[in-house]
PDB file of C-alpha atoms in Angstrom:
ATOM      1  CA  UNK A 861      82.045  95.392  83.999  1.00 97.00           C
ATOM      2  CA  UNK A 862      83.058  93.131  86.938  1.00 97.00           C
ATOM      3  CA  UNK A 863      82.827  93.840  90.217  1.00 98.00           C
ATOM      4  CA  UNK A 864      85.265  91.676  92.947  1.00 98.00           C
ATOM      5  CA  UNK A 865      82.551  91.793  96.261  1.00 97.00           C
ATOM      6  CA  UNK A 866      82.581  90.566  99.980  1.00 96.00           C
ATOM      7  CA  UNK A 867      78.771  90.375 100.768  1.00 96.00           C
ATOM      8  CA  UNK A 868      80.432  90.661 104.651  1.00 95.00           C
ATOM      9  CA  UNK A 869      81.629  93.827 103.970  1.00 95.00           C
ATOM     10  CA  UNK A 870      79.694  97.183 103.877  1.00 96.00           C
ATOM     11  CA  UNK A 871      81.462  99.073 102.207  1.00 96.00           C
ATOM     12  CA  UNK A 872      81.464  96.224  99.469  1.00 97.00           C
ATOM     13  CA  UNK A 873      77.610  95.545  99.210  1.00 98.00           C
ATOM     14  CA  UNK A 874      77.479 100.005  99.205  1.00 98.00           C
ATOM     15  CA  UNK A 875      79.364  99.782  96.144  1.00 98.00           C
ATOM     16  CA  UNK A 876      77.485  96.721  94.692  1.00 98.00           C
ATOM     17  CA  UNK A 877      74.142  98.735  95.294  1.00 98.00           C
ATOM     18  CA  UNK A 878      76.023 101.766  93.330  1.00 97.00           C
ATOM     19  CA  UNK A 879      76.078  99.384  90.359  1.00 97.00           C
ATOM     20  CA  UNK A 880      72.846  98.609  90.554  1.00 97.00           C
ATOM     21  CA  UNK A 881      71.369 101.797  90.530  1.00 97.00           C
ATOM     22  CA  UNK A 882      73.362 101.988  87.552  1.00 96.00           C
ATOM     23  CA  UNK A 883      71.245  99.916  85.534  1.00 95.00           C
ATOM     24  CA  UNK A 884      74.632  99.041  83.365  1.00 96.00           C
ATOM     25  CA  UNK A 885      74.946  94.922  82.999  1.00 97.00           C
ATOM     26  CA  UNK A 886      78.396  93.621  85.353  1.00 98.00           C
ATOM     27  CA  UNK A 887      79.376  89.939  86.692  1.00 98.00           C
ATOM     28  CA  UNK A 888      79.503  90.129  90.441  1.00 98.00           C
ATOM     29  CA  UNK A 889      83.162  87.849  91.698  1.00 97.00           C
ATOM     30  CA  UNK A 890      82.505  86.760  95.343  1.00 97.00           C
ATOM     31  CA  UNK A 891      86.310  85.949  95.257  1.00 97.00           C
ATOM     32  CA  UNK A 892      85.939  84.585  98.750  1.00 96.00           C
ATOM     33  CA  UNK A 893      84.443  81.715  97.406  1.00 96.00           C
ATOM     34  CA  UNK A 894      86.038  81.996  93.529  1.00 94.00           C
ATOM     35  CA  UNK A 895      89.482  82.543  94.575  1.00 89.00           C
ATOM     36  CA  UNK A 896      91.131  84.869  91.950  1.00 95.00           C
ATOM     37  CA  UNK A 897      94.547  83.483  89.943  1.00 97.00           C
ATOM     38  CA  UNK A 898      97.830  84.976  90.538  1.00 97.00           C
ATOM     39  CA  UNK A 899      97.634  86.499  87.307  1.00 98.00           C
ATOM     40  CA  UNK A 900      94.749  87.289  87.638  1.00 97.00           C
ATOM     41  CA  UNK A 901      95.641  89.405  90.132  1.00 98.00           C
ATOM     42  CA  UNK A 902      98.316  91.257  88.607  1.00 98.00           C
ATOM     43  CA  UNK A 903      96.216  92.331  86.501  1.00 98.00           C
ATOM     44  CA  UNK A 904      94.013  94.197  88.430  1.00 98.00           C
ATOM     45  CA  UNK A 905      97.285  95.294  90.105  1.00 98.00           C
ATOM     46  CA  UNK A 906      98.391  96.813  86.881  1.00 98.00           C
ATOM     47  CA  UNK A 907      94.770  98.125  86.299  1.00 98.00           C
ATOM     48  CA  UNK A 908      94.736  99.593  89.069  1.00 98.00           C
ATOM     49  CA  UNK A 909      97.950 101.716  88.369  1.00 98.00           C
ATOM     50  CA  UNK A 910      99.467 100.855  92.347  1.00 98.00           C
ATOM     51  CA  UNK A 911     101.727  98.553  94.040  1.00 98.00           C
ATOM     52  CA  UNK A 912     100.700  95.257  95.236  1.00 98.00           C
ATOM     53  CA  UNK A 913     101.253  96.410  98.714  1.00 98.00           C
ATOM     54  CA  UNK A 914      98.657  99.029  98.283  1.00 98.00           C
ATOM     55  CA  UNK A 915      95.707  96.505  97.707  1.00 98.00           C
ATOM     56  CA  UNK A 916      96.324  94.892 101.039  1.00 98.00           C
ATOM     57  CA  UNK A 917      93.818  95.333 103.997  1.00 97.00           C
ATOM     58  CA  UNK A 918      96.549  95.815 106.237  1.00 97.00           C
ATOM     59  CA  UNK A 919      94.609  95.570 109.906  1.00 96.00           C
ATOM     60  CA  UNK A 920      93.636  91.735 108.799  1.00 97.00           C
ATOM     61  CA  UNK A 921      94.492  89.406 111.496  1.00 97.00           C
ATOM     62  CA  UNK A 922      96.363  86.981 108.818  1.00 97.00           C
ATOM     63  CA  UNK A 923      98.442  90.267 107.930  1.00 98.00           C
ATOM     64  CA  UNK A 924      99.312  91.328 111.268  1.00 97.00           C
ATOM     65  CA  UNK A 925     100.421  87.637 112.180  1.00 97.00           C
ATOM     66  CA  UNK A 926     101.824  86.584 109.259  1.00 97.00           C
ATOM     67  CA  UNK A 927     103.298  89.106 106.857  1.00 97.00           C
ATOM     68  CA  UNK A 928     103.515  92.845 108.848  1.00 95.00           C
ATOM     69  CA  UNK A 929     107.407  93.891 109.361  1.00 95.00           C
ATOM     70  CA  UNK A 930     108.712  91.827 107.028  1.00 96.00           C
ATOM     71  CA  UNK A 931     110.475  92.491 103.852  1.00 96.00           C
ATOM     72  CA  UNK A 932     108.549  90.881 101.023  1.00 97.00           C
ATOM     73  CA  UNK A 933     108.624  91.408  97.404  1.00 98.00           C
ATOM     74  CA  UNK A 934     105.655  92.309  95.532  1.00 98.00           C
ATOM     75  CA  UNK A 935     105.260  88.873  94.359  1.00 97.00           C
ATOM     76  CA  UNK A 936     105.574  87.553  97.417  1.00 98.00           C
ATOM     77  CA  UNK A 937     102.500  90.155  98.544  1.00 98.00           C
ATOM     78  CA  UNK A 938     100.742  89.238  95.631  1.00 98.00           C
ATOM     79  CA  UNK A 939     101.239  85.054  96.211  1.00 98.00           C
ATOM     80  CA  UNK A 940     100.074  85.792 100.042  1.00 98.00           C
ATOM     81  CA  UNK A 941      96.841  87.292  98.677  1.00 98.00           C
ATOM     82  CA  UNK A 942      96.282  84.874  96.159  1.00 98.00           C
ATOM     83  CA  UNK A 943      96.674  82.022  98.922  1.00 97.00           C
ATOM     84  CA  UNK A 944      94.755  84.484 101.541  1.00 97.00           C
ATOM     85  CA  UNK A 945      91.832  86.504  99.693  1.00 97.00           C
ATOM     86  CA  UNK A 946      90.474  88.451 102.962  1.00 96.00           C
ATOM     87  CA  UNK A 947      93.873  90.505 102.522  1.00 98.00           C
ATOM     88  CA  UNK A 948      92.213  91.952  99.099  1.00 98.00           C
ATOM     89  CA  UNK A 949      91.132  95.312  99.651  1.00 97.00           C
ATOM     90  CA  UNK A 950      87.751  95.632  98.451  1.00 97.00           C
ATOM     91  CA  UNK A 951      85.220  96.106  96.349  1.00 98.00           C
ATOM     92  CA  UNK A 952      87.164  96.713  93.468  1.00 98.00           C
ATOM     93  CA  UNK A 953      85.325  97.572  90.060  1.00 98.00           C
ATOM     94  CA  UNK A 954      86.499  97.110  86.508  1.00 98.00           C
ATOM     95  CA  UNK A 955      85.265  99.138  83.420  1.00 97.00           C
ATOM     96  CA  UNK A 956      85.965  99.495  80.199  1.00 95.00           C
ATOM     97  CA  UNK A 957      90.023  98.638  81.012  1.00 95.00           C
ATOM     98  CA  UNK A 958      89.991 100.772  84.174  1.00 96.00           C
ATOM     99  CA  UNK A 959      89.734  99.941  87.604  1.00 97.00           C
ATOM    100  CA  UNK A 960      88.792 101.211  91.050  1.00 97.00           C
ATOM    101  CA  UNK A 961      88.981 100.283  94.258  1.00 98.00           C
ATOM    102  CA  UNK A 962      85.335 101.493  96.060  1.00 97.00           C
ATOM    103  CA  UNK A 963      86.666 103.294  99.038  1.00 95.00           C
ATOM    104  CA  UNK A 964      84.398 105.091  99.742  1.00 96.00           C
ATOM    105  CA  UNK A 965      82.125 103.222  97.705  1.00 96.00           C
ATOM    106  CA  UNK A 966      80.998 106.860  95.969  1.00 97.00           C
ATOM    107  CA  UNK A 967      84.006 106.855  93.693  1.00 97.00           C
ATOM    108  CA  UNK A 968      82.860 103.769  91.921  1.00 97.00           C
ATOM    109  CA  UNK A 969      80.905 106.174  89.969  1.00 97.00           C
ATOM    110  CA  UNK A 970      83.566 107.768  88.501  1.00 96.00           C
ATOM    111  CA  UNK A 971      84.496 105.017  86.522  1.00 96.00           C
ATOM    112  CA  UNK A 972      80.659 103.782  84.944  1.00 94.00           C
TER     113      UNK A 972
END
Protein backbone atom coordinates (compact mmCIF):
# COMPACT_ATOMS: atom_id res chain seq x y z
CA UNK A 1 0.00 0.00 0.00
CA UNK A 2 1.45 3.43 -0.95
CA UNK A 3 0.31 6.45 -0.01
CA UNK A 4 1.34 9.85 -2.34
CA UNK A 5 1.37 12.69 0.87
CA UNK A 6 1.95 16.54 1.22
CA UNK A 7 2.94 16.84 4.97
CA UNK A 8 1.64 20.78 4.12
CA UNK A 9 -1.57 19.66 3.54
CA UNK A 10 -4.29 18.66 6.11
CA UNK A 11 -6.27 16.90 4.53
CA UNK A 12 -3.11 14.79 3.43
CA UNK A 13 -1.47 14.17 6.94
CA UNK A 14 -5.70 13.27 8.04
CA UNK A 15 -5.47 10.59 5.65
CA UNK A 16 -1.85 9.53 6.53
CA UNK A 17 -3.05 9.28 10.28
CA UNK A 18 -6.10 7.03 8.80
CA UNK A 19 -3.36 4.61 7.71
CA UNK A 20 -1.86 4.53 10.68
CA UNK A 21 -4.54 3.69 12.79
CA UNK A 22 -4.74 1.02 10.39
CA UNK A 23 -1.92 -0.82 11.62
CA UNK A 24 -1.57 -2.31 7.80
CA UNK A 25 2.35 -1.82 6.54
CA UNK A 26 2.38 1.18 3.35
CA UNK A 27 5.44 3.33 1.84
CA UNK A 28 4.63 6.95 2.42
CA UNK A 29 5.72 9.10 -1.37
CA UNK A 30 6.34 12.77 -0.35
CA UNK A 31 6.19 13.35 -4.19
CA UNK A 32 7.03 16.96 -3.52
CA UNK A 33 10.36 16.02 -2.95
CA UNK A 34 10.32 12.40 -5.09
CA UNK A 35 8.78 13.77 -8.10
CA UNK A 36 6.57 10.98 -9.63
CA UNK A 37 7.37 9.75 -13.56
CA UNK A 38 5.04 10.47 -16.29
CA UNK A 39 4.15 7.01 -16.33
CA UNK A 40 4.05 6.80 -13.33
CA UNK A 41 1.41 8.92 -13.29
CA UNK A 42 -0.78 7.43 -15.72
CA UNK A 43 -0.95 4.90 -13.84
CA UNK A 44 -2.50 6.12 -10.98
CA UNK A 45 -4.62 7.97 -13.59
CA UNK A 46 -5.83 4.68 -14.89
CA UNK A 47 -6.11 3.38 -11.22
CA UNK A 48 -7.94 5.78 -10.39
CA UNK A 49 -10.65 5.11 -13.13
CA UNK A 50 -10.83 9.35 -14.09
CA UNK A 51 -9.45 11.74 -16.46
CA UNK A 52 -6.24 13.41 -15.99
CA UNK A 53 -8.03 16.64 -15.66
CA UNK A 54 -9.83 15.36 -12.67
CA UNK A 55 -6.60 14.91 -10.49
CA UNK A 56 -5.74 18.54 -10.85
CA UNK A 57 -6.01 21.00 -7.83
CA UNK A 58 -7.50 23.44 -9.96
CA UNK A 59 -7.37 26.80 -7.51
CA UNK A 60 -3.29 26.35 -7.61
CA UNK A 61 -1.70 29.53 -8.47
CA UNK A 62 0.58 27.65 -11.26
CA UNK A 63 -2.93 26.42 -12.69
CA UNK A 64 -4.69 29.57 -12.72
CA UNK A 65 -1.57 31.33 -14.43
CA UNK A 66 -0.45 28.88 -16.51
CA UNK A 67 -2.84 26.25 -17.80
CA UNK A 68 -6.79 27.48 -16.84
CA UNK A 69 -8.82 28.29 -20.26
CA UNK A 70 -6.80 26.60 -22.37
CA UNK A 71 -7.36 23.61 -24.47
CA UNK A 72 -4.90 20.92 -23.47
CA UNK A 73 -4.85 17.31 -24.06
CA UNK A 74 -4.69 14.93 -21.34
CA UNK A 75 -1.12 14.41 -21.91
CA UNK A 76 -0.42 17.68 -21.97
CA UNK A 77 -2.33 17.86 -18.25
CA UNK A 78 -0.56 14.97 -17.27
CA UNK A 79 3.23 16.42 -18.56
CA UNK A 80 2.20 19.85 -16.61
CA UNK A 81 1.78 17.80 -13.42
CA UNK A 82 4.63 15.75 -13.85
CA UNK A 83 6.82 19.04 -14.36
CA UNK A 84 4.52 20.86 -11.53
CA UNK A 85 3.60 18.28 -8.60
CA UNK A 86 1.55 20.90 -6.30
CA UNK A 87 -1.17 20.52 -9.20
CA UNK A 88 -1.61 16.69 -7.88
CA UNK A 89 -4.64 16.43 -6.02
CA UNK A 90 -3.93 14.75 -2.91
CA UNK A 91 -3.42 12.28 -0.74
CA UNK A 92 -4.03 9.62 -2.98
CA UNK A 93 -3.85 5.90 -1.62
CA UNK A 94 -3.14 2.69 -3.47
CA UNK A 95 -4.28 -0.87 -2.38
CA UNK A 96 -4.28 -3.98 -3.53
CA UNK A 97 -4.59 -2.48 -7.47
CA UNK A 98 -7.13 0.17 -6.43
CA UNK A 99 -6.81 3.63 -5.76
CA UNK A 100 -8.34 6.61 -3.98
CA UNK A 101 -8.01 9.93 -3.81
CA UNK A 102 -8.56 10.96 0.27
CA UNK A 103 -11.08 13.68 -0.10
CA UNK A 104 -12.35 13.72 2.60
CA UNK A 105 -9.68 11.80 4.02
CA UNK A 106 -12.61 9.25 5.59
CA UNK A 107 -12.98 7.44 2.30
CA UNK A 108 -9.47 6.17 2.42
CA UNK A 109 -10.98 3.55 4.48
CA UNK A 110 -12.92 2.16 2.02
CA UNK A 111 -10.21 0.90 0.18
CA UNK A 112 -7.83 -0.90 3.32
Amino acid sequence: MKIYHNPRCSKSRQGLAILEDSKLSFEIIKYLETPISKIELQEIIKLLGIAPIDLVRKNEAIWKENFKGKSLTDSEIITAMVENPKLIERPIVINNGKAIIGRPPEIIKSIL
